[in-house]
Amino acid sequence: MTPRRLPPIEPEDPSWHDLDDTLADGPAPASLPDAARPWLAEQRLLHGLLRALHTADAAAREGRIAAILGRIDGARAPRRWWLVAAAATVFASLGVWLALPARLPTAEAAMDRAVAELGRDVDRRFRVELAATTASGKELRNELLLVTRPGTRFRIDGKLAFGGVPLGEFRIGCDGQELWLLPANGAFRRAGPLADHERLLQGLGDLLDLGYLDVHGLVRRLPQDLDLRVAGRERTPGGSQLRIEAVRRPTATDRLRSAWLACDEATGMVTHIETEVDIGRGLTRRLTLHYLGEEPPGLVDYRRPW
């Protein structure tokens, strides 16, 4: 059986192109050749459908299309209805698709991207806020600057206070093997193996937990003891940010109670982290990290400075 041949889209007479007035809103000119009228009617019909679909009143699209089709005289309907149906289907489907919000990624996929981005061998700077809440409700706050690189390499600078008593300015660093502490006055400086960090940091009142200064390691281990979910998406001038929330499992052994992260959806980079940790004796500590950007290569030295 010979397949049915669809009518051609091009006009039978190329000169009819000069009569194509699909942008006009009025009637066709009276001098229009009778043979060209069906083809020109098809052009104006399709153009009218497309204009109706692209008006701002998206909710009334279906009604407008029905009204346009209802006004066509059945006896003089254009022959190429397959073109009309195809155009209406494509543009209606496209309009619905554009109106729907993009589906949120899974927490696993979002965290994998964050870990991969943080794992790049570059130096990154963060502003650190430490807030410890006592059993009586008193809050102790410290603000520091952190530069970190994967491999437990970090350097943190700022003033520390514990129990309302200022401890002065410190610089604490680690090159992945050796941990060191240098007060601003140069006295009582300390250095030793990273494994000996508890002794080296004595007197700081449990303000610093080195596990939370290694940002790459922190994000990588979050899924181990916490349940994560992508809670939403926030549009920003630079793109969009995903909010990932983490809640401690009942069987978890880590002191981390909860956390939430903001990740750049395009790059996967973690731009904000907040964690809440039980530190015992009726105390909780909240650590907040604000991403400030990458450091130029070669400017940061994590080795002890003496």
XYZ file of C-alpha atoms in Angstrom:
306
model
C 0.000 0.000 0.000
C 1.340 3.405 -0.931
C 1.588 5.627 2.179
C -0.557 8.735 2.179
C 1.407 11.822 1.216
C 0.959 14.848 3.470
C 0.133 18.133 1.744
C 3.164 20.364 1.118
C 3.844 23.297 3.458
C 5.139 25.551 0.684
C 2.546 27.360 -1.468
C 1.764 25.964 -4.867
C 2.749 29.270 -6.458
C 5.940 30.885 -5.007
C 4.511 34.321 -5.783
C 1.986 33.806 -2.939
C 4.796 34.548 -0.452
C 4.349 38.232 -1.343
C 0.723 37.997 -0.147
C 1.630 36.550 3.269
C 0.260 39.134 5.750
C 0.261 36.979 8.869
C 1.270 39.936 11.036
C -1.828 41.860 9.975
C -4.982 41.908 12.110
C -7.448 42.991 9.434
C -9.097 41.068 6.567
C -7.108 39.835 3.590
C -7.034 42.186 0.584
C -9.951 41.834 -1.817
C -7.579 41.359 -4.764
C -6.254 38.112 -3.277
C -6.334 35.276 -5.878
C -8.932 32.642 -5.058
C -6.369 29.841 -5.382
C -4.150 31.461 -2.707
C -6.878 31.921 -0.075
C -6.675 28.421 1.555
C -2.877 28.613 1.900
C -2.953 32.143 3.312
C -5.709 31.154 5.742
C -3.436 28.438 7.096
C -0.603 30.925 7.661
C -2.835 33.333 9.562
C -4.386 30.556 11.625
C -1.024 29.226 12.788
C 0.232 32.721 13.504
C -2.888 33.466 15.535
C -2.411 30.308 17.608
C 1.208 31.191 18.359
C 0.312 34.739 19.371
C -2.432 33.457 21.649
C -0.060 31.004 23.319
C 2.533 33.699 24.004
C 0.356 36.347 25.644
C 0.931 37.067 29.327
C -2.422 35.573 30.361
C -1.131 31.997 30.544
C -4.135 30.717 32.486
C -6.512 31.436 29.599
C -4.484 29.786 26.824
C -6.742 26.808 26.454
C -9.850 28.992 26.249
C -8.359 31.245 23.598
C -7.315 28.309 21.433
C -10.802 26.812 21.701
C -12.340 30.159 20.742
C -10.075 30.483 17.698
C -10.876 26.983 16.492
C -14.601 27.462 17.141
C -14.780 30.452 14.817
C -13.480 28.562 11.838
C -16.114 27.684 9.316
C -16.120 23.891 9.102
C -16.806 23.946 5.390
C -13.810 26.174 4.724
C -11.438 24.721 7.282
C -7.807 24.543 6.058
C -6.654 21.195 4.803
C -3.555 20.918 6.944
C -5.014 20.297 10.418
C -1.994 18.197 11.320
C 0.063 21.420 11.360
C -2.400 23.101 13.704
C -2.507 20.143 16.085
C 1.271 19.816 16.141
C 1.824 23.513 16.834
C -0.774 23.601 19.607
C 0.623 20.466 21.250
C 4.245 21.614 21.142
C 3.656 25.104 22.470
C 1.137 24.061 25.108
C 3.550 21.386 26.378
C 6.446 23.842 26.334
C 4.435 26.396 28.309
C 3.547 23.861 30.997
C 7.151 22.662 31.234
C 8.491 26.204 31.645
C 5.925 26.959 34.344
C 6.971 24.005 36.498
C 9.855 24.476 38.976
C 12.992 22.441 38.375
C 13.047 19.260 40.423
C 15.276 19.373 43.487
C 18.260 16.998 43.418
C 18.550 14.245 46.003
C 20.558 14.939 49.149
C 23.030 12.246 48.111
C 23.665 13.869 44.731
C 23.970 17.366 46.238
C 26.413 16.178 48.915
C 28.507 14.277 46.381
C 28.917 17.473 44.363
C 29.766 19.483 47.495
C 32.407 16.969 48.600
C 33.919 16.880 45.112
C 34.118 20.689 44.917
C 35.595 21.038 48.420
C 38.107 18.324 47.544
C 39.814 20.506 44.949
C 43.398 21.274 46.022
C 42.933 25.024 46.548
C 42.974 27.362 49.554
C 39.626 28.746 50.677
C 38.783 31.417 53.226
C 35.845 31.340 55.658
C 34.555 33.594 58.402
C 33.962 31.491 61.520
C 31.476 32.294 64.262
C 31.591 30.269 67.479
C 28.663 30.556 69.879
C 28.533 28.471 73.065
C 25.337 28.434 75.146
C 25.553 27.592 78.829
C 22.940 25.733 80.886
C 21.750 29.094 82.211
C 21.193 30.370 78.682
C 24.209 32.685 78.504
C 25.826 32.851 75.090
C 29.570 33.222 74.515
C 30.649 34.360 71.058
C 33.932 34.401 69.138
C 34.655 35.394 65.536
C 37.676 34.095 63.621
C 39.088 33.859 60.096
C 39.867 30.437 58.666
C 41.920 29.436 55.630
C 41.735 25.751 54.798
C 42.842 23.229 52.208
C 41.945 19.519 51.893
C 44.165 17.187 53.886
C 43.597 18.719 57.382
C 45.526 21.815 56.423
C 44.198 24.992 58.013
C 45.158 28.258 59.652
C 42.816 30.175 61.923
C 43.321 33.711 63.279
C 41.431 35.818 65.773
C 40.645 36.635 69.383
C 39.284 34.000 71.735
C 37.401 34.419 74.983
C 36.211 31.717 77.356
C 33.775 32.256 80.222
C 33.866 35.973 79.567
C 37.657 36.037 80.025
C 39.592 37.161 76.919
C 42.374 34.788 75.964
C 43.942 37.223 73.495
C 44.805 36.859 69.833
C 45.929 33.509 68.512
C 47.040 31.897 65.315
C 46.513 28.147 65.153
C 47.581 26.080 62.176
C 48.154 22.604 60.871
C 50.015 21.385 57.792
C 48.311 17.990 57.863
C 50.939 16.467 60.161
C 51.936 19.005 62.792
C 49.609 21.223 64.828
C 50.903 24.502 66.190
C 49.608 27.404 68.274
C 51.132 30.890 68.359
C 49.807 33.645 70.650
C 50.177 37.191 69.347
C 52.858 38.005 71.949
C 54.933 34.997 70.875
C 54.937 33.479 74.364
C 53.775 29.946 75.201
C 53.887 28.827 71.612
C 53.303 25.104 71.098
C 53.748 22.553 68.343
C 53.420 18.804 68.082
C 51.881 15.898 66.164
C 48.285 16.357 65.099
C 47.349 13.237 67.055
C 48.359 15.102 70.244
C 45.907 17.943 69.640
C 44.045 17.630 72.974
C 47.195 18.424 74.986
C 48.279 21.163 72.592
C 44.941 22.963 72.834
C 44.581 22.732 76.616
C 43.345 25.949 78.162
C 41.101 26.915 75.254
C 38.043 25.542 77.034
C 36.892 23.142 74.312
C 36.136 26.099 72.086
C 37.821 24.543 69.084
C 37.126 21.122 67.656
C 39.625 20.473 64.900
C 37.171 18.187 63.137
C 35.062 21.233 62.259
C 37.967 23.282 60.882
C 38.685 20.734 58.163
C 35.705 21.816 56.045
C 36.188 19.134 53.409
C 36.350 16.408 56.073
C 33.347 17.863 57.914
C 31.068 17.829 54.861
C 32.311 14.402 53.801
C 31.378 12.786 57.134
C 28.001 14.495 57.624
C 26.007 11.653 55.975
C 27.555 9.059 58.301
C 25.571 9.918 61.439
C 22.885 12.288 60.165
C 19.849 12.028 57.934
C 20.015 14.596 55.134
C 17.415 16.120 52.852
C 17.333 18.953 50.330
C 14.865 21.313 51.984
C 14.547 23.873 49.210
C 16.064 26.195 46.645
C 16.687 29.926 46.974
C 17.159 32.125 43.937
C 20.095 34.532 44.221
C 21.540 37.185 41.884
C 24.333 34.754 41.020
C 22.096 31.716 40.395
C 20.489 29.511 43.015
C 21.399 27.967 46.365
C 20.266 24.598 47.704
C 19.491 24.266 51.403
C 20.504 20.867 52.795
C 19.354 19.977 56.298
C 20.890 17.246 58.469
C 19.368 15.748 61.629
C 21.121 13.363 63.994
C 20.056 9.730 63.936
C 19.013 8.166 67.280
C 21.867 5.642 67.023
C 24.571 8.213 66.201
C 27.652 8.404 68.417
C 28.944 11.756 67.146
C 28.245 14.827 69.284
C 26.943 16.680 66.260
C 23.235 17.263 66.856
C 22.162 18.971 63.632
C 23.464 20.970 60.705
C 22.371 22.775 57.585
C 24.296 23.848 54.516
C 23.800 26.200 51.591
C 25.368 25.005 48.331
C 25.719 26.814 45.036
C 23.594 24.711 42.692
C 25.764 25.378 39.653
C 29.179 24.613 41.186
C 28.333 22.517 44.261
C 30.406 24.845 46.464
C 29.309 25.076 50.110
C 28.750 28.772 50.846
C 27.337 28.481 54.375
C 27.412 25.862 57.147
C 25.795 25.871 60.565
C 26.328 23.056 63.060
C 25.046 22.496 66.586
C 27.150 20.288 68.857
C 26.688 18.875 72.357
C 29.878 19.586 74.315
C 28.712 18.250 77.696
C 28.079 19.874 81.082
C 24.836 21.329 79.785
C 26.639 23.225 77.021
C 25.938 23.370 73.320
C 28.124 24.986 70.701
C 27.029 26.440 67.383
C 29.648 26.839 64.674
C 28.871 28.898 61.576
C 31.064 29.092 58.480
C 30.570 31.787 55.805
C 32.477 31.217 52.579
C 34.536 34.249 51.486
C 36.283 32.870 48.392
C 39.476 31.266 47.125
C 42.953 32.486 47.989
C 45.496 33.113 45.196
C 47.870 30.154 44.785
C 51.059 30.129 46.852
C 50.078 32.776 49.428
C 49.179 30.514 52.359
C 51.764 28.522 54.319
C 50.335 26.042 56.827
C 53.677 25.157 58.412
C 54.582 26.504 61.846
C 56.171 29.944 61.444
C 59.207 29.350 63.660
